[in-house]
Coordinates of C-alpha atoms in Angstrom, one line a residue:
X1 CA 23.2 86.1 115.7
X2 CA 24.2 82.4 117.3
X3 CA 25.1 83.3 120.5
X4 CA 27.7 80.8 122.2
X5 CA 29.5 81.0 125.6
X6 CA 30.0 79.2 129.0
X7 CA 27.4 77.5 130.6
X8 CA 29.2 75.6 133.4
X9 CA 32.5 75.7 135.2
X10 CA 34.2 74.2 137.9
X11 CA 37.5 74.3 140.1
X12 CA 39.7 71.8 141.6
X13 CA 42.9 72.6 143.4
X14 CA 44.9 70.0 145.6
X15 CA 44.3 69.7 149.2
X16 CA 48.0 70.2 150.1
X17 CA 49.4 74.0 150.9
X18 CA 52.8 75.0 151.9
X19 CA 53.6 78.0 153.9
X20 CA 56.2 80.0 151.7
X21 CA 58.1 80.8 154.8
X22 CA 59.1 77.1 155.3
X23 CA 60.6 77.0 152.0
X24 CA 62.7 80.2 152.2
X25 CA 64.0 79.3 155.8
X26 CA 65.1 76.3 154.2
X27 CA 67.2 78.2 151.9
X28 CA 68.4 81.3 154.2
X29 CA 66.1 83.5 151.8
X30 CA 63.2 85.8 152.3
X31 CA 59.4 84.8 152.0
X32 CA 57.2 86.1 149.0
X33 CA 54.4 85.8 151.9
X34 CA 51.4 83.2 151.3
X35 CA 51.3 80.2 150.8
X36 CA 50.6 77.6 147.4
X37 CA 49.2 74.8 146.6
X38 CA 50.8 71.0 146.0
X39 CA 49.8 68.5 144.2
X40 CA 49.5 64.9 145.7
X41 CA 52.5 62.2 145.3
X42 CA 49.3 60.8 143.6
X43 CA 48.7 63.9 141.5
X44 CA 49.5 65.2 138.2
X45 CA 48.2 67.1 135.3
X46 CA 46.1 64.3 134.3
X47 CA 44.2 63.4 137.3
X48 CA 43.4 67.8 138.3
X49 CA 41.9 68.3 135.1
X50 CA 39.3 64.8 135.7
X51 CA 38.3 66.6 138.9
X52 CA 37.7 70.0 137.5
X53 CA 36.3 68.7 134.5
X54 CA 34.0 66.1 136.8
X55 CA 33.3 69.1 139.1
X56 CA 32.5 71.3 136.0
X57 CA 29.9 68.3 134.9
X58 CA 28.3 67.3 138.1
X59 CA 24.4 66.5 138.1
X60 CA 24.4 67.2 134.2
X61 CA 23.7 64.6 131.0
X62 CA 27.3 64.3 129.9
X63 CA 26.1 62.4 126.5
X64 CA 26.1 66.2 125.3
X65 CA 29.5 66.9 125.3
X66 CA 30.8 66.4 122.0
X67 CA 34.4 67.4 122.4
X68 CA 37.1 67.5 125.4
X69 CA 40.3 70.4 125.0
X70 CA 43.0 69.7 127.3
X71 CA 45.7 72.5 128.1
X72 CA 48.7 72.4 129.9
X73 CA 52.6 72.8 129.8
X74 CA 53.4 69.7 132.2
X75 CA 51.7 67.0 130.1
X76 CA 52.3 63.4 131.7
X77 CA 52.6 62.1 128.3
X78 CA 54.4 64.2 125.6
X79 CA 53.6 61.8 122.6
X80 CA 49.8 59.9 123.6
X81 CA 46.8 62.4 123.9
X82 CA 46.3 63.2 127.5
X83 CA 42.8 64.4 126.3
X84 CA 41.4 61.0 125.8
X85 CA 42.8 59.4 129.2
X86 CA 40.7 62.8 130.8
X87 CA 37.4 62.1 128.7
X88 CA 37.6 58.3 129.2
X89 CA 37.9 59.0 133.5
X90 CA 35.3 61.8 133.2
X91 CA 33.1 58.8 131.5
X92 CA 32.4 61.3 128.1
X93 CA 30.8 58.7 125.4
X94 CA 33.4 57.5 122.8
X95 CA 32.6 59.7 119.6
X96 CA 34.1 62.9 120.9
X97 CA 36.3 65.2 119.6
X98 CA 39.6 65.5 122.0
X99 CA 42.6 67.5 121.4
X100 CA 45.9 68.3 123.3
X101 CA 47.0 72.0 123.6
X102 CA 50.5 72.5 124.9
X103 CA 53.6 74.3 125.5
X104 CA 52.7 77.3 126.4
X105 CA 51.3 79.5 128.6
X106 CA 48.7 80.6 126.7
X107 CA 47.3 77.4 125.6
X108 CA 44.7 77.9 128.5
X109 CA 43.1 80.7 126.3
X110 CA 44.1 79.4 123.4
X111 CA 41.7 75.4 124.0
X112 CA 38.8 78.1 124.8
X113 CA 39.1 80.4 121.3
X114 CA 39.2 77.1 119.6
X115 CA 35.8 75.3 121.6
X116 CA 34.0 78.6 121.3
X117 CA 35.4 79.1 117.9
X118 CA 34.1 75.1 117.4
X119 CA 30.4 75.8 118.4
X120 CA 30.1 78.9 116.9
X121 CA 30.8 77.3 113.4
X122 CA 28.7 74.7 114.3
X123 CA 31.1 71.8 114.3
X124 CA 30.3 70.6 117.5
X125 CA 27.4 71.7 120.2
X126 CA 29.7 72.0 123.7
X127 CA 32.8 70.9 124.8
X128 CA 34.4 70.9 127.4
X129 CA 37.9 73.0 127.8
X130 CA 40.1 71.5 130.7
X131 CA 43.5 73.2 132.0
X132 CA 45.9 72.3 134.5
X133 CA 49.8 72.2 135.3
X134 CA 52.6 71.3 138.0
X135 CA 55.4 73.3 137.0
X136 CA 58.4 73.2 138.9
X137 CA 60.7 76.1 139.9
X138 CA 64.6 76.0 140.6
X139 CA 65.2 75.0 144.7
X140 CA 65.5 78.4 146.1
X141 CA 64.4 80.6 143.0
X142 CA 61.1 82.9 143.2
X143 CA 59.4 80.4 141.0
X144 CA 59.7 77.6 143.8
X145 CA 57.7 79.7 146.3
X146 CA 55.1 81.2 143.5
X147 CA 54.1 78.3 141.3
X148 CA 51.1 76.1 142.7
X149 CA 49.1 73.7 141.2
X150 CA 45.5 73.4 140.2
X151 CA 43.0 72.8 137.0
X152 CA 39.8 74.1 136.1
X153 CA 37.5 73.4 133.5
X154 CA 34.5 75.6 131.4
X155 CA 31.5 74.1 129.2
X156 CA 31.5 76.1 126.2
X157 CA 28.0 75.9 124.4
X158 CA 25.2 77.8 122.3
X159 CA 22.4 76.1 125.1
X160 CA 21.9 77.6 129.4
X161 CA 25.0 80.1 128.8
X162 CA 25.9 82.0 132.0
X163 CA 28.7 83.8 130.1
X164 CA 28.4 85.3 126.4
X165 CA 31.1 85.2 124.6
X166 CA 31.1 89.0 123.2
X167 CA 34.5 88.9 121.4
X168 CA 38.4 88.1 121.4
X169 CA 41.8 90.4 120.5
X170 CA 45.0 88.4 120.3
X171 CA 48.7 89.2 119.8
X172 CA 51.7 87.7 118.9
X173 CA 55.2 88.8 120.2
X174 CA 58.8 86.0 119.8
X175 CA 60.5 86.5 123.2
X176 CA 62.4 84.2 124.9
X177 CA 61.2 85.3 128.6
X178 CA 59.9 81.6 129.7
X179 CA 60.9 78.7 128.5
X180 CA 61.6 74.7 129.0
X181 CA 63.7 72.8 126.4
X182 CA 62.6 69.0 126.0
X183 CA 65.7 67.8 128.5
X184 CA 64.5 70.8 130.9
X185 CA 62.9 69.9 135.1
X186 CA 62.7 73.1 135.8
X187 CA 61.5 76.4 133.8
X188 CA 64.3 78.7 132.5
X189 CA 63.7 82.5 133.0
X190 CA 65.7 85.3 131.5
X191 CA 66.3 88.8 133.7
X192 CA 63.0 89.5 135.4
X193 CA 62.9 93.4 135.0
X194 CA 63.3 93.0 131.1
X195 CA 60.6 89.6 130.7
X196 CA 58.3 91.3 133.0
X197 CA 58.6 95.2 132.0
X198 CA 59.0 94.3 127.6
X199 CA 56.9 91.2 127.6
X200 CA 54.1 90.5 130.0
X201 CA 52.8 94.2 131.1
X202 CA 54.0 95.9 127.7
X203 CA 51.8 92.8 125.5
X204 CA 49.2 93.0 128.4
X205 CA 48.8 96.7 128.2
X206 CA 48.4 96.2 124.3
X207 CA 46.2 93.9 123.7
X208 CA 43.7 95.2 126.3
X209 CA 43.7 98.0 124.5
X210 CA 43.3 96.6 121.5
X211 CA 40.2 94.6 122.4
X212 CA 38.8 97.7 123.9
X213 CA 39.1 99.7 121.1
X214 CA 37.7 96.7 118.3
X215 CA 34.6 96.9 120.8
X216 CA 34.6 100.5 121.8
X217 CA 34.8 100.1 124.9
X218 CA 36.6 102.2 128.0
X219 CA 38.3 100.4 131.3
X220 CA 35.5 101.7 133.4
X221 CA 32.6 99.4 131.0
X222 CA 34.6 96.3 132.5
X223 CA 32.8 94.7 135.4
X224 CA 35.8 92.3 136.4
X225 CA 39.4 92.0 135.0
X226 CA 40.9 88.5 134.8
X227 CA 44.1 89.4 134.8
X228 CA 46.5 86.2 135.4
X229 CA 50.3 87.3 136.8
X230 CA 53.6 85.4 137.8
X231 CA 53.5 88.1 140.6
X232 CA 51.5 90.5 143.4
X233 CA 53.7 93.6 142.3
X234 CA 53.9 92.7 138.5
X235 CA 50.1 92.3 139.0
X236 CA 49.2 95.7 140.8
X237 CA 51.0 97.8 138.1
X238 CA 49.2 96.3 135.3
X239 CA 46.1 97.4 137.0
X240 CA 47.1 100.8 137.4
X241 CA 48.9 101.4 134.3
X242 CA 45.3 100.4 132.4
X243 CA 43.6 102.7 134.8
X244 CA 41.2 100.1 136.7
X245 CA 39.9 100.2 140.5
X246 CA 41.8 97.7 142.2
X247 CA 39.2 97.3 144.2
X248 CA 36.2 96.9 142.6
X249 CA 37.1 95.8 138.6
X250 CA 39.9 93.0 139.6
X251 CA 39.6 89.5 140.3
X252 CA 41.5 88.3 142.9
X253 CA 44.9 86.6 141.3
X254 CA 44.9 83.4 143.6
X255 CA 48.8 84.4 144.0
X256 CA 48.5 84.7 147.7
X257 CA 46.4 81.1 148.6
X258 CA 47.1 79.3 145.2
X259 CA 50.2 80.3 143.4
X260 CA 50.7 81.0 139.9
X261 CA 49.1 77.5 138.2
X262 CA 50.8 78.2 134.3
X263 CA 48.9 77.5 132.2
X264 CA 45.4 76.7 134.1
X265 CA 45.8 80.3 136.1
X266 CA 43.5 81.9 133.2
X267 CA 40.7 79.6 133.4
X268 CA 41.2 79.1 137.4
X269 CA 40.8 82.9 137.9
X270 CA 37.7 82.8 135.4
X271 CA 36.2 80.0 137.2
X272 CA 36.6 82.4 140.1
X273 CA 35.2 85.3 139.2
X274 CA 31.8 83.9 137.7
X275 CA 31.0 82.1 140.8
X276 CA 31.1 85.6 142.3
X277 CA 29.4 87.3 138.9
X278 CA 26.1 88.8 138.8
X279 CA 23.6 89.3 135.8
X280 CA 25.4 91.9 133.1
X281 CA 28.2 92.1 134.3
X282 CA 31.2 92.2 131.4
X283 CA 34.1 89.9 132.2
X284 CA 37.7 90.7 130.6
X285 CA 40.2 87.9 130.3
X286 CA 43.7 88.7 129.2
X287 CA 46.5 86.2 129.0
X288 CA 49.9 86.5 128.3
X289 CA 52.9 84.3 127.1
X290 CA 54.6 84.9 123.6
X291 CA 52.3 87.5 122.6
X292 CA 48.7 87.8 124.5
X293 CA 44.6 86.8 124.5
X294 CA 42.0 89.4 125.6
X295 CA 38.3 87.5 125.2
X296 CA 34.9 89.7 126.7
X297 CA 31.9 87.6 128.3
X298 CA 29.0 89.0 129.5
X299 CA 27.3 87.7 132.2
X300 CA 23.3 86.5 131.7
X301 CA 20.5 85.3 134.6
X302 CA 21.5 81.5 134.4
X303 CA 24.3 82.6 136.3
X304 CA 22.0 82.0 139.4
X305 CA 21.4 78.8 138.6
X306 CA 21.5 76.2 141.0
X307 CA 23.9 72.9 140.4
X308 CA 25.8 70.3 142.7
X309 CA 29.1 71.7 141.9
X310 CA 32.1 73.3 144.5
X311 CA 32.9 76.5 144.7
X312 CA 36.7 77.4 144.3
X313 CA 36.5 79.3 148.1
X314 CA 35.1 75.6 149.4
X315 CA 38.3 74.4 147.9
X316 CA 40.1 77.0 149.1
X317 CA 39.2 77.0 152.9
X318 CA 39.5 73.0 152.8
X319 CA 43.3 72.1 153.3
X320 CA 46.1 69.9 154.8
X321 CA 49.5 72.1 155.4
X322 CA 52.5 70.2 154.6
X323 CA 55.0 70.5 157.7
X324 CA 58.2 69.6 156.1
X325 CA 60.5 71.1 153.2
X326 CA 61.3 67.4 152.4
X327 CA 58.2 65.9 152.2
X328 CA 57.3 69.4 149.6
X329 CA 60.2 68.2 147.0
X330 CA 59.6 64.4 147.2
X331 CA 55.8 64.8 146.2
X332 CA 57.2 67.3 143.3
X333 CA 59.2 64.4 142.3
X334 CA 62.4 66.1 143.3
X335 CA 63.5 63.5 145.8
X336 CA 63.2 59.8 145.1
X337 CA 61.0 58.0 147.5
X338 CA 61.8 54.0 148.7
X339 CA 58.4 52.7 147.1
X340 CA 55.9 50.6 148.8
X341 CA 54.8 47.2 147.7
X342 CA 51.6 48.0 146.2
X343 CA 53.9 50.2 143.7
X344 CA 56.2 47.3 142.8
X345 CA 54.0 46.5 140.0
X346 CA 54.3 45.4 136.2
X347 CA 51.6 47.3 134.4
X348 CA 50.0 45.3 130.8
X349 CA 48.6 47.6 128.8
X350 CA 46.5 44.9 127.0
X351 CA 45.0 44.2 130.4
X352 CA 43.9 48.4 131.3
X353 CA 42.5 48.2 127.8
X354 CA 40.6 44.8 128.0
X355 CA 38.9 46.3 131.8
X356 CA 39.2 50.0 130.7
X357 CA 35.8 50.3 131.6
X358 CA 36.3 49.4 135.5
X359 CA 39.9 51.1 135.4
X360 CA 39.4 54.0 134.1
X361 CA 35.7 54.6 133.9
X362 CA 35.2 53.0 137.1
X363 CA 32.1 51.3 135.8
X364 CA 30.5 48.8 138.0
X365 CA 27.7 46.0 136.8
X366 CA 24.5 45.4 138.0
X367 CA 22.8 42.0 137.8
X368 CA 19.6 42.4 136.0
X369 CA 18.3 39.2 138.0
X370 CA 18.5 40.4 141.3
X371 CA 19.8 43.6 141.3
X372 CA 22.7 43.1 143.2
X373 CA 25.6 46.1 142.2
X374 CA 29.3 45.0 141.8
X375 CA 32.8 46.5 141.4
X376 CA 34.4 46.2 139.1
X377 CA 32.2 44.7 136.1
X378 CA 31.7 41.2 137.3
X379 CA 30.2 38.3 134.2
X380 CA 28.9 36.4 137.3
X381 CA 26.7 38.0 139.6
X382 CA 28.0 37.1 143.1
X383 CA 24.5 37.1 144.9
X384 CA 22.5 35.2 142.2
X385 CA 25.2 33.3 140.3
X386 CA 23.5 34.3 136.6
X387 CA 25.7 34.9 134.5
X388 CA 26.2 37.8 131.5
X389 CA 23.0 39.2 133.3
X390 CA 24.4 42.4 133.5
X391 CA 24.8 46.1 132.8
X392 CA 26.7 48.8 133.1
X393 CA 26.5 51.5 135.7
X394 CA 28.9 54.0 136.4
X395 CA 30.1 54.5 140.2
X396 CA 32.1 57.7 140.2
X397 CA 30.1 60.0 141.2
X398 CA 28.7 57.5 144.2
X399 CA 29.1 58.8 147.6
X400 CA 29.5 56.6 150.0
X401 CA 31.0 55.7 153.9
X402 CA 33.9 53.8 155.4
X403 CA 32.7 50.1 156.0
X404 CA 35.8 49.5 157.1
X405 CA 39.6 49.7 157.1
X406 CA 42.8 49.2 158.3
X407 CA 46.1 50.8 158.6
X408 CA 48.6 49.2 156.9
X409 CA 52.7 50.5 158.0
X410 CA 54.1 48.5 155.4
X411 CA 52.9 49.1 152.2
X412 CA 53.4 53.0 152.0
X413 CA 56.3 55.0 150.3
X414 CA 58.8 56.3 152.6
X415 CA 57.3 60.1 152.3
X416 CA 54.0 58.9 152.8
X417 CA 54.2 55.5 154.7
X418 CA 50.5 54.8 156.4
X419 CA 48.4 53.2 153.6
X420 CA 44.3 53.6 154.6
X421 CA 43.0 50.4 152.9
X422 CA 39.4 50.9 152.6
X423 CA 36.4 49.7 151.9
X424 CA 33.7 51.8 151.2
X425 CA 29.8 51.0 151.2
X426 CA 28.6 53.4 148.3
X427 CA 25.4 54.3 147.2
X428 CA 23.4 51.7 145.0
X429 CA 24.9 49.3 147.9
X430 CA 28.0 48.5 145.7
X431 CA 30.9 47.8 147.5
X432 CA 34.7 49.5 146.7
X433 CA 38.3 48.4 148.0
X434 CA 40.7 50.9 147.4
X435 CA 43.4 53.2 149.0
X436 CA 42.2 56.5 151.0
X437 CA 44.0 59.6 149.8
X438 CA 43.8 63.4 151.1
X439 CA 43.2 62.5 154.7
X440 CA 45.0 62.1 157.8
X441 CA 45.1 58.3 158.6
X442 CA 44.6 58.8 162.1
X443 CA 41.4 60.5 161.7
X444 CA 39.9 58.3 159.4
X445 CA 36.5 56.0 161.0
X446 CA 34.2 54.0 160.1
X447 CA 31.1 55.5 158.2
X448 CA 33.3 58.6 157.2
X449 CA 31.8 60.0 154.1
X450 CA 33.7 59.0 151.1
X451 CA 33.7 59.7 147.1
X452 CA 35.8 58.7 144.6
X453 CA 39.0 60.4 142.9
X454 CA 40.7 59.4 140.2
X455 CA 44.8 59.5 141.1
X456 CA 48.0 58.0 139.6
X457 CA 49.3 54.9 141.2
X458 CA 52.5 53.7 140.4
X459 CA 54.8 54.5 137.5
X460 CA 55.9 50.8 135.5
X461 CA 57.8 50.3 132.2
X462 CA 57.4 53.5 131.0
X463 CA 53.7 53.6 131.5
X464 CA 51.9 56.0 134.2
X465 CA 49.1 53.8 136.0
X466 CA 45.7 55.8 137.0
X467 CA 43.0 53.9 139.4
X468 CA 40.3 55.3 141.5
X469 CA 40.5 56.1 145.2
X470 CA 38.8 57.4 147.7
X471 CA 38.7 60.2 149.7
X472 CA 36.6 62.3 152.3
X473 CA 33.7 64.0 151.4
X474 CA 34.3 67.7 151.1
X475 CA 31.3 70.1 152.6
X476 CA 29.7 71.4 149.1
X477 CA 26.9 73.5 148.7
X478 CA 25.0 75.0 145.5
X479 CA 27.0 77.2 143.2
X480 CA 25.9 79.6 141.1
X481 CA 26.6 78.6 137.1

């Protein structure tokens, strides 16, 4: 039989984190407890699911992707395909498959059925499923405190599987429990006892059930439960109602450190629990949302393998707490902030395309007289002066160190206003000028360990405008699968 399944997988959550407790003081309310993660002012959907999907990818031959799913309910764009702006940033070659899967919860589950459904007929060798989301809740409501934000991304393929796929139950249920009209901020909810008792655990209990029946299989067979919930109580009676050992068979929900991330949570908790996998173990994912997904993966011996990516704890343990309630709703876009000058900006769309390859892949040249590396793609080479002597090298997954900088107190936005204008010596010698994100200004120094990130810059005519920056090296270490 043609086996397919995962064979790599990767993280990313924002560096931000809120302490729940300054949000309900701000409102007079009690604390869920925990804390969740925030996206950056420079963050969205978009630029999360690059660096999962570039985490997911790291140290591998990308040329054998051949398709990119993207999954989320908080799309930047609701009519362009947000799926080719990821693969174009993660610098996939051009003749790729990329689709769009959208509003719902369950399109997380629903992008991997459809890759692992893709290799498995033999349409396509891997692809790479990417979800992330930044929902917002109403100021003061449980949502606001439980969401967070995040992306993760899996390699489904028939070659170096750490994950079998061993099979997939699905139901379908109309409720109208969650929901966002087109004109909607913030997600609509109807009365929690009846979306939470009659839809999520009744459909969860279900289709569990189901798939453990089509496989003939009993709770106690299932080495991990992925079991994605809006909530810590909501969560810990699922788990006893299907008769599983809290302690032992259940991945941890992330609800406590992360949030709920919509429509990435699935994948996010997945990544989770195979970096923590070992050899046979069986692996339940169940998600829910207008019916439900239960898909079975067993666990094989590449899971040890070694690999450059992060683990989601490194992420985890590797934060900046917000101090203020204010600063929380301006970077969710709730307040507007007085922008800075480098924002003041027309975009040209002909020009992004024309240089797409230095925008957006953040390909650099290198002179094949001399050898000398530029950025971005340069017809002249500034060492030698020969000219159209060049090719292409990609830079983005250059480290590199502060060569230096300077704080600028004018150019910021008014929630944000110290701008780290950098420039960083990176590997290959290449030189990069760009703005410093995820740090604290007054801790940044020269030869500071830098890489590239791919953020969102300014917002002009009705177009959003991505560019690379740079941040501070996180500590990684090898990850298993």
């Amino acid at each position: 039989m043609h086996k397919v399944g995962i064979s790599l997988c990767g993280g990313y959550l924002p560096i931000y984190r809120i302490d729940r407790k300054l949000i309900a003081d701000n409102w007079g309310r009690s604390c869920l407890g925990g804390e969740r993660a925030v996206a950056n002012n420079d963050e969205d959907a978009i630029t999360m699911a690059v660096e999962a999907a570039r985490n997911c990818l790291c140290g591998v031959n990308k040329d054998e992707v051949d398709g990119l799913f993207f999954a989320t309910t908080s799309a930047p764009y609701q009519e362009k395909m947000n799926s080719a702006m990821i693969a174009t940033a993660a610098d996939l070659k051009r003749d790729i498959v990329t689709a769009d899967f959208a509003h719902s919860l369950r399109t997380g589950t629903g992008a991997l059925k459809a890759a692992l459904d893709s290799v498995k007929a033999g349409s396509t060798r891997s692809v790479l499923v990417t979800s992330a989301d930044c929902r917002l809740g109403y100021p003061r409501s449980d949502q606001e405190q439980n969401f967070g934000d995040g992306a993760a991304a899996v390699l489904v393929s028939d070659q170096n599987i750490i994950a079998t796929f061993e099979g997939d139950y699905s139901i379908c249920n109309e409720m109208h429990d969650v929901w966002r009209n087109p004109e909607d901020t913030y997600v609509r909810t109807w009365e929690g006892r009846f979306i939470l008792g009659e839809g999520y655990t009744n459909h969860m209990v279900e289709v569990i059930q189901g798939i453990l029946k089509k496989y003939q299989l009993a709770p106690k067979d299932i080495s991990t439960a992925v079991l994605p919930a809006s909530d810590l109580k909501t969560h810990k009676g699922l788990v006893r109602k299907l008769g599983l050992d809290p302690e032992t068979q259940v991945q941890d929900p992330l609800l406590s450190s992360v949030g709920f991330c919509g429509a990435a949570q699935p994948l996010l908790m997945l990544v989770a629990a195979l970096e923590d996998a070992r050899p046979g173990d069986l692996l339940l994912l169940a998600n829910y949302a207008d019916g439900a997904d239960a898909l079975l993966f067993k666990v094989t011996e590449n899971c040890a393998s070694a690999g450059c990516r992060r683990k989601l704890r490194e992420l985890l343990d590797h934060n900046i707490m917000l101090t203020s309630y204010a600063r929380f709703l301006s970077y969710k876009g709730l307040i507007e902030a007085m922008p800075g000058e480098p924002f003041r900006l027309f975009p040209s769309a002909t020009v992004t395309w024309r240089e797409r390859n230095s925008i957006i892949r953040a390909h650099g040249s290198r002179c094949q007289q001399c050898g000398a590396t530029a950025f971005p793609v340069q017809r002249i080479c500034f060492q030698c002066h020969s000219k159209d002597q060049f090719v292409e090298v990609p830079l983005a997954d250059r480290e590199g160190e502060v060569f230096t900088f300077t704080l600028d107190n004018l150019a910021g936005r008014s929630d944000d206003p110290v701008i780290v204008q950098t420039i960083a010596q990176l590997e290959d010698n290449a030189r990069f000028y760009g703005m410093m994100t995820d740090c604290v200004p007054s801790e940044v120094k020269l030869g500071m360990p830098v890489k590239l990130t791919f953020r969102r810059i300014y917002d002009g005519m009705g177009i959003h405008n991505y560019f690379w920056k740079l941040r501070p090296v996180i500590k990684e270490s090898v990850s298993n699968g």
